[in-house]
XYZ file of C-alpha atoms in Angstrom:
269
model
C 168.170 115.529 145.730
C 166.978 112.761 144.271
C 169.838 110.330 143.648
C 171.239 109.567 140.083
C 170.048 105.859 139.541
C 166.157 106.443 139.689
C 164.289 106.046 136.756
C 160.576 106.321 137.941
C 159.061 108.271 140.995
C 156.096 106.425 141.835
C 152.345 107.263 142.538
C 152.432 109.880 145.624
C 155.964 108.897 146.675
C 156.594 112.458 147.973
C 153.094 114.216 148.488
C 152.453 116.126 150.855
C 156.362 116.028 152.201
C 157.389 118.868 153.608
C 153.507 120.176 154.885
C 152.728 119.669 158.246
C 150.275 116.827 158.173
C 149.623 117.358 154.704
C 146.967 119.651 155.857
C 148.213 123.426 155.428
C 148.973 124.773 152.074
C 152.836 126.655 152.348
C 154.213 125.971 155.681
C 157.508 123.696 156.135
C 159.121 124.093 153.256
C 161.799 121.402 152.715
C 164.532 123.474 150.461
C 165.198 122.931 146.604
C 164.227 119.706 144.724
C 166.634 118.504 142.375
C 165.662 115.573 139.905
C 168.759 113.893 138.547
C 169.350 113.265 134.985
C 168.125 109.921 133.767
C 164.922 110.383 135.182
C 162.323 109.171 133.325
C 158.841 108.813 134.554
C 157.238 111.151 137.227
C 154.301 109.155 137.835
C 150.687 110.647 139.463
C 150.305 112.658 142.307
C 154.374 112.080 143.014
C 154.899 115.796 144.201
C 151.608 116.668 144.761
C 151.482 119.067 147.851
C 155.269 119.167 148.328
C 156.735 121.679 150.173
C 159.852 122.226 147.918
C 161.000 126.175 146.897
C 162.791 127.963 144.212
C 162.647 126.651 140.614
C 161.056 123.666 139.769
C 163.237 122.134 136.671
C 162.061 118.950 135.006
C 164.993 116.889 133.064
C 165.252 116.343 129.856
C 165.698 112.757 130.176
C 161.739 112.576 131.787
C 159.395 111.588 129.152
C 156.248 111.107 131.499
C 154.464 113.233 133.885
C 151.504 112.136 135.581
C 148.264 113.686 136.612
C 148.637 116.096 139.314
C 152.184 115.060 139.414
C 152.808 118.888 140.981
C 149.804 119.725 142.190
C 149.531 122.355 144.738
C 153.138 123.283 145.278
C 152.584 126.594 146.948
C 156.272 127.088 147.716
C 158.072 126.823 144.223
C 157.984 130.359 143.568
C 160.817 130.776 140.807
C 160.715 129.566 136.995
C 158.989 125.917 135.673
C 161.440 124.220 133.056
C 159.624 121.274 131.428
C 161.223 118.453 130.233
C 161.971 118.945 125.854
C 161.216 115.166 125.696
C 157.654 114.932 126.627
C 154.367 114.840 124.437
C 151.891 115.373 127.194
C 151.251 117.526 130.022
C 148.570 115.439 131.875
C 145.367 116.782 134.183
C 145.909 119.296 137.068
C 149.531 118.244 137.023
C 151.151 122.002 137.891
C 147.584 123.093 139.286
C 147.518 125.881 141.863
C 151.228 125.956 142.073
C 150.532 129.314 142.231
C 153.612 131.171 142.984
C 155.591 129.908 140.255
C 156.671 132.406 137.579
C 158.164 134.149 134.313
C 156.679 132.142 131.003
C 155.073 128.483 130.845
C 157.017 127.566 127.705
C 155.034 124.303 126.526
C 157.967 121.955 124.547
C 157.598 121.460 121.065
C 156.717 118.133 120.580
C 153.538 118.548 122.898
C 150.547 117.784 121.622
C 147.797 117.585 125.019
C 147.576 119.445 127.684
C 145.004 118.314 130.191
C 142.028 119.946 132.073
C 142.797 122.438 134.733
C 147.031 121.728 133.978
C 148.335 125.349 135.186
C 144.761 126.620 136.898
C 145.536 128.870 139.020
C 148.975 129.409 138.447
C 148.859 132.678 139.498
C 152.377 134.065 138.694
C 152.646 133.152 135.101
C 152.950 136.293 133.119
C 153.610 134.831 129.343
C 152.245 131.800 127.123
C 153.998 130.211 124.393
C 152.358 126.982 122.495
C 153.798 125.456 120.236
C 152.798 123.801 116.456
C 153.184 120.652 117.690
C 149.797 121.109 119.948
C 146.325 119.433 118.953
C 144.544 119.877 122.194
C 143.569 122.003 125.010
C 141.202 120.661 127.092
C 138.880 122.514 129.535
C 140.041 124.787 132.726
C 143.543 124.119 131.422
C 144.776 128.166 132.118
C 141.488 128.888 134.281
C 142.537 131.709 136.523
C 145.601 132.203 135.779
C 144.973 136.166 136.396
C 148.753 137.557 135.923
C 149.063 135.687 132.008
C 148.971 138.400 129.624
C 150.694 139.341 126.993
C 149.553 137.744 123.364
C 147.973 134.362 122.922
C 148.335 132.190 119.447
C 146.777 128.961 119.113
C 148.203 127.004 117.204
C 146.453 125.866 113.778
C 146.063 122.190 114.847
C 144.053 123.305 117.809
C 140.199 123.329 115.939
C 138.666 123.696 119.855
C 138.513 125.781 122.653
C 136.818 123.963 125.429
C 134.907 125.189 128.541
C 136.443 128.124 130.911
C 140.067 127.294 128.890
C 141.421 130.982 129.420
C 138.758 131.779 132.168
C 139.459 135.042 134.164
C 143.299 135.611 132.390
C 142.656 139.327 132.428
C 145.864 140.786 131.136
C 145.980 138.827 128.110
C 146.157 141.699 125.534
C 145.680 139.792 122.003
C 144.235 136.806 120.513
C 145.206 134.962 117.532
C 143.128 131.769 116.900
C 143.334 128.934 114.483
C 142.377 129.356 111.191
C 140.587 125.804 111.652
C 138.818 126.764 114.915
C 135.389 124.743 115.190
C 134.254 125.514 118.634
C 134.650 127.987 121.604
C 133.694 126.812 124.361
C 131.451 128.073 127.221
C 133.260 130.987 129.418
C 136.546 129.723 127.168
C 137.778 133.772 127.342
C 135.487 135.102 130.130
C 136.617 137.931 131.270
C 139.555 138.839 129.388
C 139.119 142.007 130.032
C 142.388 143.769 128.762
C 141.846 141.761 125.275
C 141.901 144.320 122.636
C 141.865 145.242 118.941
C 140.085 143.214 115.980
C 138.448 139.641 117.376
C 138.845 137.780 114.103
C 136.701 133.949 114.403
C 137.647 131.932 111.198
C 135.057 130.696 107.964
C 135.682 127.409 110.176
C 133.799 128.192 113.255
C 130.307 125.953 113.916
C 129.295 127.577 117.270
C 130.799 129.728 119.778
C 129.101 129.072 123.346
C 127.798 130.977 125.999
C 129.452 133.608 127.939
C 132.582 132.737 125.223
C 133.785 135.886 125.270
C 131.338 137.475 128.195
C 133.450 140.869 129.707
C 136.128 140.921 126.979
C 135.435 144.861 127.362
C 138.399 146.402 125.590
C 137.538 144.424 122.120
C 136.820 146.891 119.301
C 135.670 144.959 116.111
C 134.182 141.355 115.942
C 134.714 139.430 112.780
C 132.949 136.349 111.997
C 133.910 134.399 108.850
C 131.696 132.024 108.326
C 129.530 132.259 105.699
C 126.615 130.239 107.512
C 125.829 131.989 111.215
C 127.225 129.573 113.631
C 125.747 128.728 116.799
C 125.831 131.322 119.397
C 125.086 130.926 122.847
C 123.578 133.003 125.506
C 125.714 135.774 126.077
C 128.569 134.679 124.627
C 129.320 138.500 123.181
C 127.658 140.549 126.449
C 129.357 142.876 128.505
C 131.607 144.139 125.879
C 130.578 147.760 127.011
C 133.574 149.202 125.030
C 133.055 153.041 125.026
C 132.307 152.539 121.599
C 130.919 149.109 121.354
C 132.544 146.940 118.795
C 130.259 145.527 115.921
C 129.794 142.243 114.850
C 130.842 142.070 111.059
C 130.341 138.881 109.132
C 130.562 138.034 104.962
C 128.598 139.720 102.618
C 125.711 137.291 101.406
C 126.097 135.456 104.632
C 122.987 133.153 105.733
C 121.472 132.774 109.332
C 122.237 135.821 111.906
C 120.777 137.530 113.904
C 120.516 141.252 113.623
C 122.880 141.396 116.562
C 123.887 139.603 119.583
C 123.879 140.926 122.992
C 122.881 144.500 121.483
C 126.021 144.201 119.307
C 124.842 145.393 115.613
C 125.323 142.515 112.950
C 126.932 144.114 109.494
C 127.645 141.703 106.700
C 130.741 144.059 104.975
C 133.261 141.212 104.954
């Protein structure tokens, strides 16, 4: 426990503690951690590699978490509660924690979350975002394989950056910004339970390669834009539906292709 009059944990003041030599990943776990009330600033790398179990909760009172502040925590294995108070949720700083569980509910009020934050956090099963968010950056769910359910971006978010959603296979639906600009290379690579209509907004400028490569349960593509964005090398391959979805765009719509990784182009929006 960590005692009621600390305000800041400091740069790697309990990393690796609890591992034997800091070497091996889940051996010597060192019981519950419980941050006190008051706490305000979880600076980087503080917990990175700790050994602690059960539920990691983050007080309300903390306002800052660093980079990797919780970085490979192979023991927690019961719920994350983050801190309502914060506005950023820095680089790697739950990555490969990977046997917490239940939902990653991101505070509203958050508006970053940093590259590779919750890869592979293995156990998450939900998402929720809220308005409040302006960016994801890259790798930020990247293999986190058990997070399914239905995804909504949130409108300020006009980017998906590289391998974002990587490898989330359960995710079942997708609901993207109407202000969407760009999605990223690999950003929903193999999302293979994602299903139903894939609807890309008028907004969209280019949509990378391998964006959406193995997203094999999609049905219907729609592209809004009335000027083709740019479209990467496979970004629509391996979508070998039984029936393979088409690719419909606006009528009177300027600069496709007459498909994309064999996927027929029909301008009937």
């Amino acid at each position: 426990e960590i005692p009621s009059n600390v305000k800041t944990i400091g740069e790697s003041a309990f990393s690796a503690f609890g591992q034997e030599g800091g070497s091996q990943r889940g051996v010597n776990a060192c019981g519950t951690l419980t941050l006190n009330e008051g706490l305000q600033t979880i600076e980087t790398s503080a917990f990175s590699s700790f050994g602690g179990v059960g539920d990691l909760i983050i007080p309300d009172s903390v306002t800052t978490i660093g980079v990797a502040a919780f970085f490979d925590c192979p023991n927690f294995d019961g719920i994350l509660k983050i801190s309502k108070n914060i506005t950023r949720i820095e680089s790697v700083a739950f990555s490969r924690s990977d046997k917490l569980r239940g939902t990653i509910n991101i505070p509203d009020g958050v508006t970053f979350i940093g590259s590779g934050a919750f890869q592979s956090c293995f156990g998450f099963t939900r998402l929720n975002l809220p308005d409040s968010l302006e960016v994801i950056q890259g790798s930020a769910f990247f293999l986190c394989n058990s997070l399914g359910g239905d995804i909504f971006i949130p409108d300020k978010v006009t980017r998906i950056e590289t391998q974002t959603f990587y490898g989330c296979y359960p995710i079942r639906s997708l609901r993207l910004s109407p202000f969407t600009t760009y999605l990223g290379p690999n950003c929903f690579y193999n999302c293979v339970s994602l299903a139903g209509v894939l609807d890309i907004p008028n907004t969209i400028t280019e949509i990378a390669f391998k964006a959406f490569q193995f997203c094999s349960s999609v049905s219907r593509i729609n592209i809004r834009a009335a000027t083709a964005p740019i479209i990467g090398a496979q970004a629509f391959d391996d979508m070998d539906s039984v029936v393979p979805p088409v690719i419909h765009v606006p009528v009177g719509a300027v600069g496709y292709a007459a498909s994309y990784d064999g996927l027929t182009v029909v301008y009937d929006l």
